[in-house]
GROMACS .gro file of C-alpha atoms in nm:
model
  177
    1UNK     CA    1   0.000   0.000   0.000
    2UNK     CA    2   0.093   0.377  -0.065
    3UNK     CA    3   0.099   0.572   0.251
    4UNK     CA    4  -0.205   0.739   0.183
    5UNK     CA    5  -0.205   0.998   0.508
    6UNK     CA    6   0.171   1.102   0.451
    7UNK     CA    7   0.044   1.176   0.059
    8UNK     CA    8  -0.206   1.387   0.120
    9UNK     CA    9   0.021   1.577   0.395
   10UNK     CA   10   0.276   1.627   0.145
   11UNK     CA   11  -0.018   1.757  -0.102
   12UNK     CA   12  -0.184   1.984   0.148
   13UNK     CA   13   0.185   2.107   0.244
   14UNK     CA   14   0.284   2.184  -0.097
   15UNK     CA   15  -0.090   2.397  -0.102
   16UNK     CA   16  -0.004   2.576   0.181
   17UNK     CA   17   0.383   2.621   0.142
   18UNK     CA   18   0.228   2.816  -0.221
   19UNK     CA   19   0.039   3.074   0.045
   20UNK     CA   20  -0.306   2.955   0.036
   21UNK     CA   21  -0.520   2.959   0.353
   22UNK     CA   22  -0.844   2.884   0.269
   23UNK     CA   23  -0.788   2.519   0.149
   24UNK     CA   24  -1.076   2.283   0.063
   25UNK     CA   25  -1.040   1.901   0.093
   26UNK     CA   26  -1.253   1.645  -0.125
   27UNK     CA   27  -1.290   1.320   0.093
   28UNK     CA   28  -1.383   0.987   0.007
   29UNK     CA   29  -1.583   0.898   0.300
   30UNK     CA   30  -1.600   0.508   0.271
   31UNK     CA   31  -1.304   0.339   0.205
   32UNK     CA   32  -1.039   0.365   0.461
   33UNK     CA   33  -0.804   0.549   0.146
   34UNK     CA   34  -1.021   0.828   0.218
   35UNK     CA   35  -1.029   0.857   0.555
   36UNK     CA   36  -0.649   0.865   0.564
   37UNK     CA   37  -0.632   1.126   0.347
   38UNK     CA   38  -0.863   1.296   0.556
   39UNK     CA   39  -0.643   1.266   0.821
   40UNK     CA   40  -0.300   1.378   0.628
   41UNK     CA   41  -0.495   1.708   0.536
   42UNK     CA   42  -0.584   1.771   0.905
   43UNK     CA   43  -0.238   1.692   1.011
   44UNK     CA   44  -0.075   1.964   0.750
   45UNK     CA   45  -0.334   2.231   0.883
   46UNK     CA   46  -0.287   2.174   1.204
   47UNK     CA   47   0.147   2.141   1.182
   48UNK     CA   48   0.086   2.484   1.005
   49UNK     CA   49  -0.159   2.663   1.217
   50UNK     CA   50  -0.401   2.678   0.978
   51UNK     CA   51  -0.718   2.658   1.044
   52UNK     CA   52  -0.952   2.386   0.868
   53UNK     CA   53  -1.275   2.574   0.760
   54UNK     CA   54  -1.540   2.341   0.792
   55UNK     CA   55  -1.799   2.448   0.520
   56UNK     CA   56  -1.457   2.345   0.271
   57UNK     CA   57  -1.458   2.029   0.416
   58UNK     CA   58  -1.643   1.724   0.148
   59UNK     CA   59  -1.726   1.403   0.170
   60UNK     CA   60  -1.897   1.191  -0.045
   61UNK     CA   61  -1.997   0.775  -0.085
   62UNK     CA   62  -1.928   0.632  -0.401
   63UNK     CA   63  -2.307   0.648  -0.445
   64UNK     CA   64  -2.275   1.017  -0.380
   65UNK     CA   65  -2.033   1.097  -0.624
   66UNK     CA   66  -2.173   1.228  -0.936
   67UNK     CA   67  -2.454   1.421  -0.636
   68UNK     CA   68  -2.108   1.605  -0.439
   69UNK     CA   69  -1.968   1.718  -0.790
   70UNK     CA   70  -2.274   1.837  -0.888
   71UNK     CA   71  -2.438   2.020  -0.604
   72UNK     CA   72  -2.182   2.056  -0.291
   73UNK     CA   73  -1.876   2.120  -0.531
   74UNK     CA   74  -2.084   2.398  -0.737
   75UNK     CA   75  -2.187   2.549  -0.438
   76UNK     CA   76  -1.897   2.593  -0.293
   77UNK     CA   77  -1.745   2.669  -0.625
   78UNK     CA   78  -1.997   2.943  -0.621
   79UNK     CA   79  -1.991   3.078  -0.245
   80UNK     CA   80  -1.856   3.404  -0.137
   81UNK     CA   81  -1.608   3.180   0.068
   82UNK     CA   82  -1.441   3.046  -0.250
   83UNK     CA   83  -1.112   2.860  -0.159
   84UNK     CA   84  -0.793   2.944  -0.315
   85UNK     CA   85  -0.695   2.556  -0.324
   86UNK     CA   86  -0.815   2.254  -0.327
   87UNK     CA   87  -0.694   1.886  -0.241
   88UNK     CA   88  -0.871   1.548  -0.419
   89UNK     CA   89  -0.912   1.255  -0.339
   90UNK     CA   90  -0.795   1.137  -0.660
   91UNK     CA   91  -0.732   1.253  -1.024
   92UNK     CA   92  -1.072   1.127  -1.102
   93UNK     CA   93  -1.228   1.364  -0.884
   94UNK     CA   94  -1.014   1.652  -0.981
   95UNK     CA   95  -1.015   1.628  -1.328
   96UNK     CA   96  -1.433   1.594  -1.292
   97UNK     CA   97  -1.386   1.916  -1.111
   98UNK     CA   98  -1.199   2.108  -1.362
   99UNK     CA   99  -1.523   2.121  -1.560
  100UNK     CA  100  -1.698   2.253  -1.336
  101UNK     CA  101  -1.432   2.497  -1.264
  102UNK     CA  102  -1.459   2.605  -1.660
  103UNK     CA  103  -1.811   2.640  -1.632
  104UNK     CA  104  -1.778   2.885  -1.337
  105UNK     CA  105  -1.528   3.036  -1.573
  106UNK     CA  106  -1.271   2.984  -1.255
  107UNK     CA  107  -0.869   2.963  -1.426
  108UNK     CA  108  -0.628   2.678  -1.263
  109UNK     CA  109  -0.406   2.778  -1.152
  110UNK     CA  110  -0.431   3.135  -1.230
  111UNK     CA  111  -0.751   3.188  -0.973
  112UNK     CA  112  -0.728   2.863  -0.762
  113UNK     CA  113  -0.454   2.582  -0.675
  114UNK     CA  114  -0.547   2.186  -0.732
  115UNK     CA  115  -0.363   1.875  -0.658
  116UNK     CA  116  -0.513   1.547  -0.722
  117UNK     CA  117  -0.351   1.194  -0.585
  118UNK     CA  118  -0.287   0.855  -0.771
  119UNK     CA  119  -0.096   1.032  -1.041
  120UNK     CA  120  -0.324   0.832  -1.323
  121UNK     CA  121  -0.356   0.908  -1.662
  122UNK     CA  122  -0.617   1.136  -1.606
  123UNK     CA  123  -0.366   1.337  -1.415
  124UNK     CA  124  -0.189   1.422  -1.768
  125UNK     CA  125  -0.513   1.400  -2.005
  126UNK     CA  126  -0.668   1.705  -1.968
  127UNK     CA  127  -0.517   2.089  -2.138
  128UNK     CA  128  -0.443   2.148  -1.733
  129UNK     CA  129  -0.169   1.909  -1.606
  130UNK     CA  130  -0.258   1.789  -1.269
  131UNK     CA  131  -0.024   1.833  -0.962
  132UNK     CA  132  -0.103   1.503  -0.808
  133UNK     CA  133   0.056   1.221  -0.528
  134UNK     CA  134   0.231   0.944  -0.706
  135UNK     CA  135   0.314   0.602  -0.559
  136UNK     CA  136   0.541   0.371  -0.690
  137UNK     CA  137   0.231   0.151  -0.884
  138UNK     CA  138   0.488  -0.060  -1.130
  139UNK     CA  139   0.701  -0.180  -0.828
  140UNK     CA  140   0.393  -0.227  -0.594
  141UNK     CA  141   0.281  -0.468  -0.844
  142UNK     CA  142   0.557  -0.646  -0.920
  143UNK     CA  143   0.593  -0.653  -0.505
  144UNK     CA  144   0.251  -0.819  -0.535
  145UNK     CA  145   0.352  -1.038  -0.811
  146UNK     CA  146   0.669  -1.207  -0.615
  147UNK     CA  147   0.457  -1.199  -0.241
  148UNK     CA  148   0.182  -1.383  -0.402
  149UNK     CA  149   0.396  -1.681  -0.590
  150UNK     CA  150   0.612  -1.710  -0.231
  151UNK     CA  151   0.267  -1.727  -0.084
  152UNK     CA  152   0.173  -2.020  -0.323
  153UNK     CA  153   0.474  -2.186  -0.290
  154UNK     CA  154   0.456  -2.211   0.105
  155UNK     CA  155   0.794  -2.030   0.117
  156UNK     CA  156   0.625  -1.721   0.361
  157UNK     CA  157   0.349  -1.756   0.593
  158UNK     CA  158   0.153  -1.452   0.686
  159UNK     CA  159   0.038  -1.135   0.501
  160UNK     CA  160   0.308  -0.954   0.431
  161UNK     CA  161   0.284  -0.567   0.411
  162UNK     CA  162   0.498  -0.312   0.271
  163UNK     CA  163   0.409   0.108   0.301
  164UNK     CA  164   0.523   0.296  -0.007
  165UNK     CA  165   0.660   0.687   0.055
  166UNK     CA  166   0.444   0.892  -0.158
  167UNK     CA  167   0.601   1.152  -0.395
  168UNK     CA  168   0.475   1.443  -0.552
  169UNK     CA  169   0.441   1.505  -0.880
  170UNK     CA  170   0.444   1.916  -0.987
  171UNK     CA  171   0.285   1.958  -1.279
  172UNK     CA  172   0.058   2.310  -1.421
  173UNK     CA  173  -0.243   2.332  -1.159
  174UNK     CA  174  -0.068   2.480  -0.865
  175UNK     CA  175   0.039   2.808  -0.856
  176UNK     CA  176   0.205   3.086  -0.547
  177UNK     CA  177  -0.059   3.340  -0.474
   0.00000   0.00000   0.00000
């Protein structure tokens, strides 16, 4: 597994190291991913004293998905309380976002910061190149790969686990205000 709290510290960091303050978080609220990188976003705030505005805070089911883009998102895309970044729970997320953001005529990263997480291909398919968390996905599989043939073979008993250090990735959707 990725270290999913450390990624989205090092995300939220990166947000706030740029000078932005009023930082919304996008939270996947049932799958323990999610929580995590709830709790990495918290931890940044709090190691930098700044303080986590509720109303910016989102979480969302996978049920509630397409519902959180398309009403909490937009209206708090739309409030006088506008954040000046934002942190996703994946690229998925953030890339569904930057429509919305286009919509609302909003520039990234000219009028507000994003950084995504899973550094996927969506992270690179869109005209604005997402900032995102990468994790080392070719060597966690091939990790896999080798754990699950020792496995097989009786040679290990257990369930192994190895963390993977998240890294980020800069890329075009983060900007210093």
């Amino acid at each position: 597994t990725v270290d999913d709290e450390a990624g989205a510290y090092i995300a939220t960091e990166h947000l706030i190291k740029l000078g932005h303050t009023h930082i919304a978080g996008v939270f996947k609220a049932d799958d323990q991913q999610g929580v995590r990188r709830m709790q990495g976003f918290i931890r940044a705030h709090r190691k930098y004293n700044i303080p986590i505005l509720s109303h910016m805070i989102i979480s969302y089911t996978t049920l509630e998905k397409n519902n959180m883009l398309n009403e909490e998102f937009r209206r708090l895309i739309d409030s006088d309380q506008r954040p000046t970044g934002i942190y996703f729970y994946n690229d998925e997320i953030a890339v569904d976002a930057l429509n919305i953001l286009r919509e609302f005529e909003i520039n990234v990263p000219d009028d507000i910061s994003i950084v995504g997480f899973d550094d996927s291909s969506l992270a690179t398919a869109s005209e604005v190149k997402l900032t995102t968390v990468s994790h080392p996905k070719f060597e966690m599989g091939r990790q896999a790969a080798e754990t699950i043939i020792r496995l097989i073979e009786h040679k290990e008993e257990g369930n192994p686990s190895i963390m993977y250090k998240p890294k980020l990735i800069l890329r075009h959707s983060t900007k210093k205000l």
